[in-house]
mmCIF file with all atom_site columns, C-alpha atoms in Angstrom:
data_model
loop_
_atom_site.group_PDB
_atom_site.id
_atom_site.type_symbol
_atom_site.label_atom_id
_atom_site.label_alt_id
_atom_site.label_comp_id
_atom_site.label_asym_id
_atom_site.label_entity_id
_atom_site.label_seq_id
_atom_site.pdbx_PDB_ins_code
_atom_site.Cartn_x
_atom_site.Cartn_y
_atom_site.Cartn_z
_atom_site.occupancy
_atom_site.B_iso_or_equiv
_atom_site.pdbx_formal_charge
_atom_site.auth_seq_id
_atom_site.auth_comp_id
_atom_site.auth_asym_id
_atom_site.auth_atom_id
_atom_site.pdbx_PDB_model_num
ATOM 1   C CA . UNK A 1 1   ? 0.000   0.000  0.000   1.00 60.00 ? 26  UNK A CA 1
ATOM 2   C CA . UNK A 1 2   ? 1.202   3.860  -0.804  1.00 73.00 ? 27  UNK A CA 1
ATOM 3   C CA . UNK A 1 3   ? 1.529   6.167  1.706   1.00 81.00 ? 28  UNK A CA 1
ATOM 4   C CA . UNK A 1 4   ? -0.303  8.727  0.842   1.00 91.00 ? 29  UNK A CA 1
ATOM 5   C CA . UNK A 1 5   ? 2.402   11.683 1.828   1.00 94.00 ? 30  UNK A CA 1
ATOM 6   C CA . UNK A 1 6   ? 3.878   14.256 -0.431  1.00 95.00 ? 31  UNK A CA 1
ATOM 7   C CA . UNK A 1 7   ? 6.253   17.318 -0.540  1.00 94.00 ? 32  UNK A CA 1
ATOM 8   C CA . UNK A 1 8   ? 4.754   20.335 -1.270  1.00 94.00 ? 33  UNK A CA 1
ATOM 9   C CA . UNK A 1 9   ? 7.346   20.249 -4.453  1.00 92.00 ? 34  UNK A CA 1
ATOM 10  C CA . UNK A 1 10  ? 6.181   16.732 -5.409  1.00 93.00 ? 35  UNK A CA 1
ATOM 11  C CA . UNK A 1 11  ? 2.010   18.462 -5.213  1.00 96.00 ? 36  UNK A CA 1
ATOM 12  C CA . UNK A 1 12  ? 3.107   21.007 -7.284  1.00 95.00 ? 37  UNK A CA 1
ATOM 13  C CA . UNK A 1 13  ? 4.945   19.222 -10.001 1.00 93.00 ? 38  UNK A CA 1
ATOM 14  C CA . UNK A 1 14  ? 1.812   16.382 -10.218 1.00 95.00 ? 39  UNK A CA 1
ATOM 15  C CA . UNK A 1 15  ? -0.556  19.561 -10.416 1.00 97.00 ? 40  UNK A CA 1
ATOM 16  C CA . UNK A 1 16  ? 2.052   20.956 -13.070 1.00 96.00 ? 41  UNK A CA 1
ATOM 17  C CA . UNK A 1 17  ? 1.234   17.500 -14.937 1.00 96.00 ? 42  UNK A CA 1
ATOM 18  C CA . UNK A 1 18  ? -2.247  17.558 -14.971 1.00 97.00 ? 43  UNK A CA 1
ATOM 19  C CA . UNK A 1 19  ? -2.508  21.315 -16.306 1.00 98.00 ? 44  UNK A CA 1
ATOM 20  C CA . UNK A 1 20  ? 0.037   20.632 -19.102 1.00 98.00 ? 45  UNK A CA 1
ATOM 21  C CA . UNK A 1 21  ? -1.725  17.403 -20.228 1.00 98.00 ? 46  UNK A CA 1
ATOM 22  C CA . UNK A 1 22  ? -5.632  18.783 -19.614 1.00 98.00 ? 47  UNK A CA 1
ATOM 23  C CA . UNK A 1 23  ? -4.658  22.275 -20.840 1.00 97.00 ? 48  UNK A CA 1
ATOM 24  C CA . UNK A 1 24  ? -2.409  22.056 -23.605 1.00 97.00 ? 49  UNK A CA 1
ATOM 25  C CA . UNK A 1 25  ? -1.027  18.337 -24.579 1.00 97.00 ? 50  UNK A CA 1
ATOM 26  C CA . UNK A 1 26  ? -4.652  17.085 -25.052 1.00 97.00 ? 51  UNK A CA 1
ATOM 27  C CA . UNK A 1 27  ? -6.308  19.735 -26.784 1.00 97.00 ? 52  UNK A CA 1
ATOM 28  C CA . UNK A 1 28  ? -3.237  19.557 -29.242 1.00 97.00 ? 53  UNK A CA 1
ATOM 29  C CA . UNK A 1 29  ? -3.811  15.518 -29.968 1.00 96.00 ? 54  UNK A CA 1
ATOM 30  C CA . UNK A 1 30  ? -7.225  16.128 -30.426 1.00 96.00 ? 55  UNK A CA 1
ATOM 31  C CA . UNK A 1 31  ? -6.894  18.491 -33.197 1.00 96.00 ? 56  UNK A CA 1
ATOM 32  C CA . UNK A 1 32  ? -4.376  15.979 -34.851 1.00 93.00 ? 57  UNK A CA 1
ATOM 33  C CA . UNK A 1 33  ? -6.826  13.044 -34.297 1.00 93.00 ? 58  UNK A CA 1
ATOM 34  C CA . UNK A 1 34  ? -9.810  14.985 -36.226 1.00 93.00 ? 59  UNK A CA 1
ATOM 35  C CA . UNK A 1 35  ? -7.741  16.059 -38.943 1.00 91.00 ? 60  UNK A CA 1
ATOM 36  C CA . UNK A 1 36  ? -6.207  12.427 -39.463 1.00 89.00 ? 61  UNK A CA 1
ATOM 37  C CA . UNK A 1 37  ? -10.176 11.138 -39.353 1.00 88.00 ? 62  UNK A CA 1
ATOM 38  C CA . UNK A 1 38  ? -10.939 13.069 -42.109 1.00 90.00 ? 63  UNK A CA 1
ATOM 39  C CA . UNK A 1 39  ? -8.779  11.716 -44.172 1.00 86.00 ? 64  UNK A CA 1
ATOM 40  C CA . UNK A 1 40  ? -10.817 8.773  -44.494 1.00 80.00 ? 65  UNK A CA 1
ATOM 41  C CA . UNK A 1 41  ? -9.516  5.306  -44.293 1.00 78.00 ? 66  UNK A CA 1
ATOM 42  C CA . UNK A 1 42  ? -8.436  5.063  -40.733 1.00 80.00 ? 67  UNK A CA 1
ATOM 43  C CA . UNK A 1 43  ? -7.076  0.888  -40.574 1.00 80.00 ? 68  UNK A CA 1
ATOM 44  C CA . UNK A 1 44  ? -3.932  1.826  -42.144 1.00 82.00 ? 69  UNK A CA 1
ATOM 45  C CA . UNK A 1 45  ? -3.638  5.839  -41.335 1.00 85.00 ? 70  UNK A CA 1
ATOM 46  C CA . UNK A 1 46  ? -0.406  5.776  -38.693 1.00 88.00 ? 71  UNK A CA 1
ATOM 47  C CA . UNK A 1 47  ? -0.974  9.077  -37.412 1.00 88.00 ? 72  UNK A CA 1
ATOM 48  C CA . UNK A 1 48  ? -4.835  8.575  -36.413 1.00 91.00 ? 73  UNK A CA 1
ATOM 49  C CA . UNK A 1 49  ? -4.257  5.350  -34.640 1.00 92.00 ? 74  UNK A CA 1
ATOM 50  C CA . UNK A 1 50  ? -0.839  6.926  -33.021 1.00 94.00 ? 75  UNK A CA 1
ATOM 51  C CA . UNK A 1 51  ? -2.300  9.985  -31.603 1.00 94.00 ? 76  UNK A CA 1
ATOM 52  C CA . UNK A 1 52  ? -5.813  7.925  -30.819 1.00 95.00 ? 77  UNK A CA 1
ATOM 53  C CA . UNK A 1 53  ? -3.619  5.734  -28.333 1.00 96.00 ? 78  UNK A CA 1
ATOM 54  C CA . UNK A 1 54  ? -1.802  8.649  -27.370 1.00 97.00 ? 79  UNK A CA 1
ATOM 55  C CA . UNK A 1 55  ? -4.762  10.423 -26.769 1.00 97.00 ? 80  UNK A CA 1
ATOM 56  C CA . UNK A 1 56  ? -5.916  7.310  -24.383 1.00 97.00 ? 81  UNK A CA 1
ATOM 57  C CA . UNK A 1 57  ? -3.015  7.569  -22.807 1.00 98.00 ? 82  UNK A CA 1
ATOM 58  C CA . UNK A 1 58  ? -3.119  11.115 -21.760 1.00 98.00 ? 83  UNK A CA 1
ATOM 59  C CA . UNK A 1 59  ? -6.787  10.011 -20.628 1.00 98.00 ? 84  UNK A CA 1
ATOM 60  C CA . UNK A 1 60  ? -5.643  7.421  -18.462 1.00 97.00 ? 85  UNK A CA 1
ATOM 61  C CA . UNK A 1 61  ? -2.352  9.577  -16.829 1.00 97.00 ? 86  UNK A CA 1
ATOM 62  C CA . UNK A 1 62  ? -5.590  12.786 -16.323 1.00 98.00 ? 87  UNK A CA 1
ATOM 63  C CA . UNK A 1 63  ? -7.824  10.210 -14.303 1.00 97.00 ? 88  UNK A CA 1
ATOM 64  C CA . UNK A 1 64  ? -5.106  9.261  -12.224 1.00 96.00 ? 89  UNK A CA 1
ATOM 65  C CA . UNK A 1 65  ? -3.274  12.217 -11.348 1.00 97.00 ? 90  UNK A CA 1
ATOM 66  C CA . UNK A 1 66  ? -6.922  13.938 -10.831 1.00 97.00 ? 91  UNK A CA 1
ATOM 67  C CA . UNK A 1 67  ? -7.837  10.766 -8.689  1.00 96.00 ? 92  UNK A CA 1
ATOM 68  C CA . UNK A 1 68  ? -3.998  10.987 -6.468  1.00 95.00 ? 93  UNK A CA 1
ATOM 69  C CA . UNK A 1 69  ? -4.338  14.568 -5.958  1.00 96.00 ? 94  UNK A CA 1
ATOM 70  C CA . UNK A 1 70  ? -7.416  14.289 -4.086  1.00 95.00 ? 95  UNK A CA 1
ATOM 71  C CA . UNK A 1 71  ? -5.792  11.280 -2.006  1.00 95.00 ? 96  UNK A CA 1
ATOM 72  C CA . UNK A 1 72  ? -2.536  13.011 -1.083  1.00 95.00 ? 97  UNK A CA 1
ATOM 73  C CA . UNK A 1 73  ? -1.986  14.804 2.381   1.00 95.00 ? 98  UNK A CA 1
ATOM 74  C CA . UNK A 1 74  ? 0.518   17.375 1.864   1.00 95.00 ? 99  UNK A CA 1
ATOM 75  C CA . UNK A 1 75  ? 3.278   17.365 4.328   1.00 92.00 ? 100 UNK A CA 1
ATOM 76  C CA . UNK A 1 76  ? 5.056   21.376 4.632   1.00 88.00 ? 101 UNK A CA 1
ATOM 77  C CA . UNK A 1 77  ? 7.886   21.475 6.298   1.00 83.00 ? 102 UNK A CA 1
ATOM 78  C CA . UNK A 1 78  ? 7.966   22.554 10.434  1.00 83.00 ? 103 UNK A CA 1
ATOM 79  C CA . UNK A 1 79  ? 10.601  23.635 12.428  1.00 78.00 ? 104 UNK A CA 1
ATOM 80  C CA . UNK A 1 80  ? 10.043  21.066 15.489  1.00 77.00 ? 105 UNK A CA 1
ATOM 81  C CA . UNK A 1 81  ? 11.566  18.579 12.707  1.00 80.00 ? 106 UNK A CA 1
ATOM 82  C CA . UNK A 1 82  ? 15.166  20.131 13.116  1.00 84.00 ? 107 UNK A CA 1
ATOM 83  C CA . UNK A 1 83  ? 17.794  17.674 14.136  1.00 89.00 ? 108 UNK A CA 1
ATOM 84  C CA . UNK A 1 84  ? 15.536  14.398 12.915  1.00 93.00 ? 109 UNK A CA 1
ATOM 85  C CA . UNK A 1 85  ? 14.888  12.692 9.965   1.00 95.00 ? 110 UNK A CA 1
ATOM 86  C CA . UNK A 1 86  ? 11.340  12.923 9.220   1.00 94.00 ? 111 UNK A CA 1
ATOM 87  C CA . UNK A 1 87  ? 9.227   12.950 5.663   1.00 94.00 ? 112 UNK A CA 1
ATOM 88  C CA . UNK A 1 88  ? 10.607  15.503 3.821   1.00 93.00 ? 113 UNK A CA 1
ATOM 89  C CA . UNK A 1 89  ? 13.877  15.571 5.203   1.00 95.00 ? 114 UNK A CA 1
ATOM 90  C CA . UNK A 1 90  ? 17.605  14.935 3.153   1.00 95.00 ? 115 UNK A CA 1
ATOM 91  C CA . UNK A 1 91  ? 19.990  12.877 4.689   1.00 97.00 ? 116 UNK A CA 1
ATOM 92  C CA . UNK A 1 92  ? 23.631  11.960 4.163   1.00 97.00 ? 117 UNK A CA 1
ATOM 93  C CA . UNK A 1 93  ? 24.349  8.616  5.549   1.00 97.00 ? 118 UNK A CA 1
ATOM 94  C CA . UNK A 1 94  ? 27.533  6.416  5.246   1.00 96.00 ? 119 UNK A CA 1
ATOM 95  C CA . UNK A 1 95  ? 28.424  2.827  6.385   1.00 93.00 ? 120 UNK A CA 1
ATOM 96  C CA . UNK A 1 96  ? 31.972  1.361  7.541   1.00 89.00 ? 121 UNK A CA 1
ATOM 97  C CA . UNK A 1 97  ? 33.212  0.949  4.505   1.00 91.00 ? 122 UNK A CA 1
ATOM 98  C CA . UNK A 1 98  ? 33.381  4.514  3.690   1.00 92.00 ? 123 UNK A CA 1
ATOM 99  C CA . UNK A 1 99  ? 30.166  4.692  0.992   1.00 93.00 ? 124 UNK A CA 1
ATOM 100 C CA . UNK A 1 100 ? 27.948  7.891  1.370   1.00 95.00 ? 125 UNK A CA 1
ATOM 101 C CA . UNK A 1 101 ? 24.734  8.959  0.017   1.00 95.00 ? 126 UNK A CA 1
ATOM 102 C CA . UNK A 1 102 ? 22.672  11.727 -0.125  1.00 95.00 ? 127 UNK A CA 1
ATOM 103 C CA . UNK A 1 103 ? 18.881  11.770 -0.883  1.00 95.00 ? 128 UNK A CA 1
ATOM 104 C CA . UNK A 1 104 ? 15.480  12.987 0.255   1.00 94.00 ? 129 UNK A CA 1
ATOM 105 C CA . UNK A 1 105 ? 12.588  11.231 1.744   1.00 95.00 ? 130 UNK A CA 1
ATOM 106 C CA . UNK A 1 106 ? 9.751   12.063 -0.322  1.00 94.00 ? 131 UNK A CA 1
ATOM 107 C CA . UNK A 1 107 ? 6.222   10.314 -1.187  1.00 93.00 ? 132 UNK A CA 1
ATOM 108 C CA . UNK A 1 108 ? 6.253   7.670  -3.390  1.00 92.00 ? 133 UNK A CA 1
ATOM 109 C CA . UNK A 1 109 ? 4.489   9.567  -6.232  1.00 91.00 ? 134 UNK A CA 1
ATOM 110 C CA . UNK A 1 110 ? 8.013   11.442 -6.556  1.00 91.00 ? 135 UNK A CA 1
ATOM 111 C CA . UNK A 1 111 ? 10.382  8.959  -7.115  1.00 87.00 ? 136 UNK A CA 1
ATOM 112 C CA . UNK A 1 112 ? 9.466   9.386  -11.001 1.00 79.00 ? 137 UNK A CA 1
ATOM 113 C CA . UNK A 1 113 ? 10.348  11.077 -13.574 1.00 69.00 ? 138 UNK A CA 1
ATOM 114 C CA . UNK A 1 114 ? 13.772  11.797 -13.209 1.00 67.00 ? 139 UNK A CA 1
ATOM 115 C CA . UNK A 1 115 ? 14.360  13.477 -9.972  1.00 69.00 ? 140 UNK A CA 1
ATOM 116 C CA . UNK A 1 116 ? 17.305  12.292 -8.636  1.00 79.00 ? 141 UNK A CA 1
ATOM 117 C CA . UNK A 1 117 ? 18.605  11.544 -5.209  1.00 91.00 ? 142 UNK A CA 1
ATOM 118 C CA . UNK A 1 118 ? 14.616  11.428 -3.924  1.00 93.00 ? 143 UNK A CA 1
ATOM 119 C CA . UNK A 1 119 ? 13.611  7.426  -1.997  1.00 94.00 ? 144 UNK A CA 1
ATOM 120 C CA . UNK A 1 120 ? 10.067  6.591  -1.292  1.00 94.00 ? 145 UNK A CA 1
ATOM 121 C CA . UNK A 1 121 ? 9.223   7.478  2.784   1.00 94.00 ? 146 UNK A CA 1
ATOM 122 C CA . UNK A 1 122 ? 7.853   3.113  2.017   1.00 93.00 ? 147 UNK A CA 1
ATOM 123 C CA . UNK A 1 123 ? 11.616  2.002  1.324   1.00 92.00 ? 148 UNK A CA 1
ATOM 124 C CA . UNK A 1 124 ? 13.438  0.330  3.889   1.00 93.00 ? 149 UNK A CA 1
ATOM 125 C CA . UNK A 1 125 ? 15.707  2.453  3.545   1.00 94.00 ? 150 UNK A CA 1
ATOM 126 C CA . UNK A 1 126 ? 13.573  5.713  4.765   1.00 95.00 ? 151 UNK A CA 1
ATOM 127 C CA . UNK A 1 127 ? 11.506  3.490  7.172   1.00 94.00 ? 152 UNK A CA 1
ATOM 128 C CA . UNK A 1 128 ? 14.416  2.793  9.189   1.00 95.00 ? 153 UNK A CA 1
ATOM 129 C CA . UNK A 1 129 ? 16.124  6.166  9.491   1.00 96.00 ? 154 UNK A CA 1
ATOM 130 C CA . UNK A 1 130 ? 12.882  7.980  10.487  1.00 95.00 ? 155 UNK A CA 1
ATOM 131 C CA . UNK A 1 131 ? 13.460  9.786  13.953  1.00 94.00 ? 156 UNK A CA 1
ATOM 132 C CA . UNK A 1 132 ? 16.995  9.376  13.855  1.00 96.00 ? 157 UNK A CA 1
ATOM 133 C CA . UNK A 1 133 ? 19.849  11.820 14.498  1.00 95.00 ? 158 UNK A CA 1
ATOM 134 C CA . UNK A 1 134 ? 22.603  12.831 13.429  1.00 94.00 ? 159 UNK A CA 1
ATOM 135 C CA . UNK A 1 135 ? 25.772  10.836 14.756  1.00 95.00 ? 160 UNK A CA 1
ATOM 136 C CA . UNK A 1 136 ? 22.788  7.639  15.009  1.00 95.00 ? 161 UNK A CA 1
ATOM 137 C CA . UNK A 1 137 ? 23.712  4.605  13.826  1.00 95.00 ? 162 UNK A CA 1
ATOM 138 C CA . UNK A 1 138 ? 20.849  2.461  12.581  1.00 95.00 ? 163 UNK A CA 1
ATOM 139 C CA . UNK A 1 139 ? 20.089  -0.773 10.673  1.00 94.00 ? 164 UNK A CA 1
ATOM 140 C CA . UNK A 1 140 ? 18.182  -1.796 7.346   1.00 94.00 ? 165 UNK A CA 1
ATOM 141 C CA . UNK A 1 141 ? 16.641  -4.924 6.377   1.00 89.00 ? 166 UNK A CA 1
ATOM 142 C CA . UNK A 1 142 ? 17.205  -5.894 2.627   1.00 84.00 ? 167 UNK A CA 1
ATOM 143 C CA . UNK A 1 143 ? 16.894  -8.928 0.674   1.00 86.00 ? 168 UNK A CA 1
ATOM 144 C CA . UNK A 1 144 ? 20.757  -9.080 1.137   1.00 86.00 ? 169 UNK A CA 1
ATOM 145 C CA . UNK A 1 145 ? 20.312  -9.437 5.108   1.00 89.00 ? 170 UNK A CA 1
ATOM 146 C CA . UNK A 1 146 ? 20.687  -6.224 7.327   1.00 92.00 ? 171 UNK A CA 1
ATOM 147 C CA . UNK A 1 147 ? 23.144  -3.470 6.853   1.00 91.00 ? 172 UNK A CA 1
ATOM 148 C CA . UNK A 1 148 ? 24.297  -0.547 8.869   1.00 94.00 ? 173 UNK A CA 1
ATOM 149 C CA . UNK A 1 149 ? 24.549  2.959  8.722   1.00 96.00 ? 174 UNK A CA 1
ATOM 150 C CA . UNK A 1 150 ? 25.635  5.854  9.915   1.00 96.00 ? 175 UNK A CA 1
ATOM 151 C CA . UNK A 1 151 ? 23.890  9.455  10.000  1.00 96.00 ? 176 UNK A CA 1
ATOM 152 C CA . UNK A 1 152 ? 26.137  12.516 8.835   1.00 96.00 ? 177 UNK A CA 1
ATOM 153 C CA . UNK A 1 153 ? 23.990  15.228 8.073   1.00 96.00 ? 178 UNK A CA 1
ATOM 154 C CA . UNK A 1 154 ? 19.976  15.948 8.275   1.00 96.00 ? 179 UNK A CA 1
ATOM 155 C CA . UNK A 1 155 ? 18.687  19.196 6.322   1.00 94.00 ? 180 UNK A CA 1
ATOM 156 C CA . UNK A 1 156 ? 15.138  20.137 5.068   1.00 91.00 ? 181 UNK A CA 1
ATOM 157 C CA . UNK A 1 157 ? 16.172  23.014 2.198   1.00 79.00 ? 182 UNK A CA 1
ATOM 158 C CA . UNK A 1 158 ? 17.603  22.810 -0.588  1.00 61.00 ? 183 UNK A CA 1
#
């Protein structure tokens, strides 16, 4: 099951999504899908049964963003978080052999679409440094068995 958490950033870029696709992207297909129509014969004409599926596919990504928006719970950033890792919050960890890595706990609606450096608040991972501080050690389960880490650094702007 999703946790149904997101970053006011991650809100804001999904919102961004819809409003491109409803707004401009579809309106644009549409037009390209009623001119290819009338050009008759539609079995074999490419760009009416291209922009037709792209045109369902826009569909598809509309109902579900509009459906996700209305599910999400925005989470804004508050002071009392300082010094923890909580939702929201990027962390540099490192283990004993010397590996580091930086990233943000986010929702798991923003681990797509290329934003780097950003794990789902569901990962094990996330789940086991929440409420941790820095100069904590702490463990994670994997598939692998568990490993440890080590907290460095906790900050909630960019």
């Amino acid at each position: 099951m999703k946790t149904n958490l997101i970053t006011r950033e991650g809100y804001d870029r999904l919102k961004q999504e819809l409003d491109f696709l409803w707004r401009e992207e579809r309106p644009e297909v549409t037009k390209k899908v009623t001119w290819a129509a009338s050009l008759g014969d539609r079995s074999e004409n490419a760009d009416y049964q291209y922009n037709k599926k792209r045109l369902r596919e826009i569909d598809r990504r509309v109902r579900y963003l509009r459906k996700r928006l209305d599910q999400v719970k925005v989470v804004d950033y508050s002071p009392q978080q300082e010094g923890k890792v909580f939702f929201g919050a990027w962390v540099e960890i490192e283990n004993d052999n010397g590996d580091v890595k930086s990233f943000r706990i986010v929702g798991p609606d923003e681990i797509y679409g290329g934003v780097k450096d950003y794990i789902s608040i569901d990962s094990p991972m996330a789940r086991s440094l929440l409420k941790k501080e820095v100069d904590e050690d702490f463990v994670v389960r994997t598939p692998e068995g568990e490993k440890e880490w080590f907290v460095n650094k906790i900050w909630y702007k960019d």
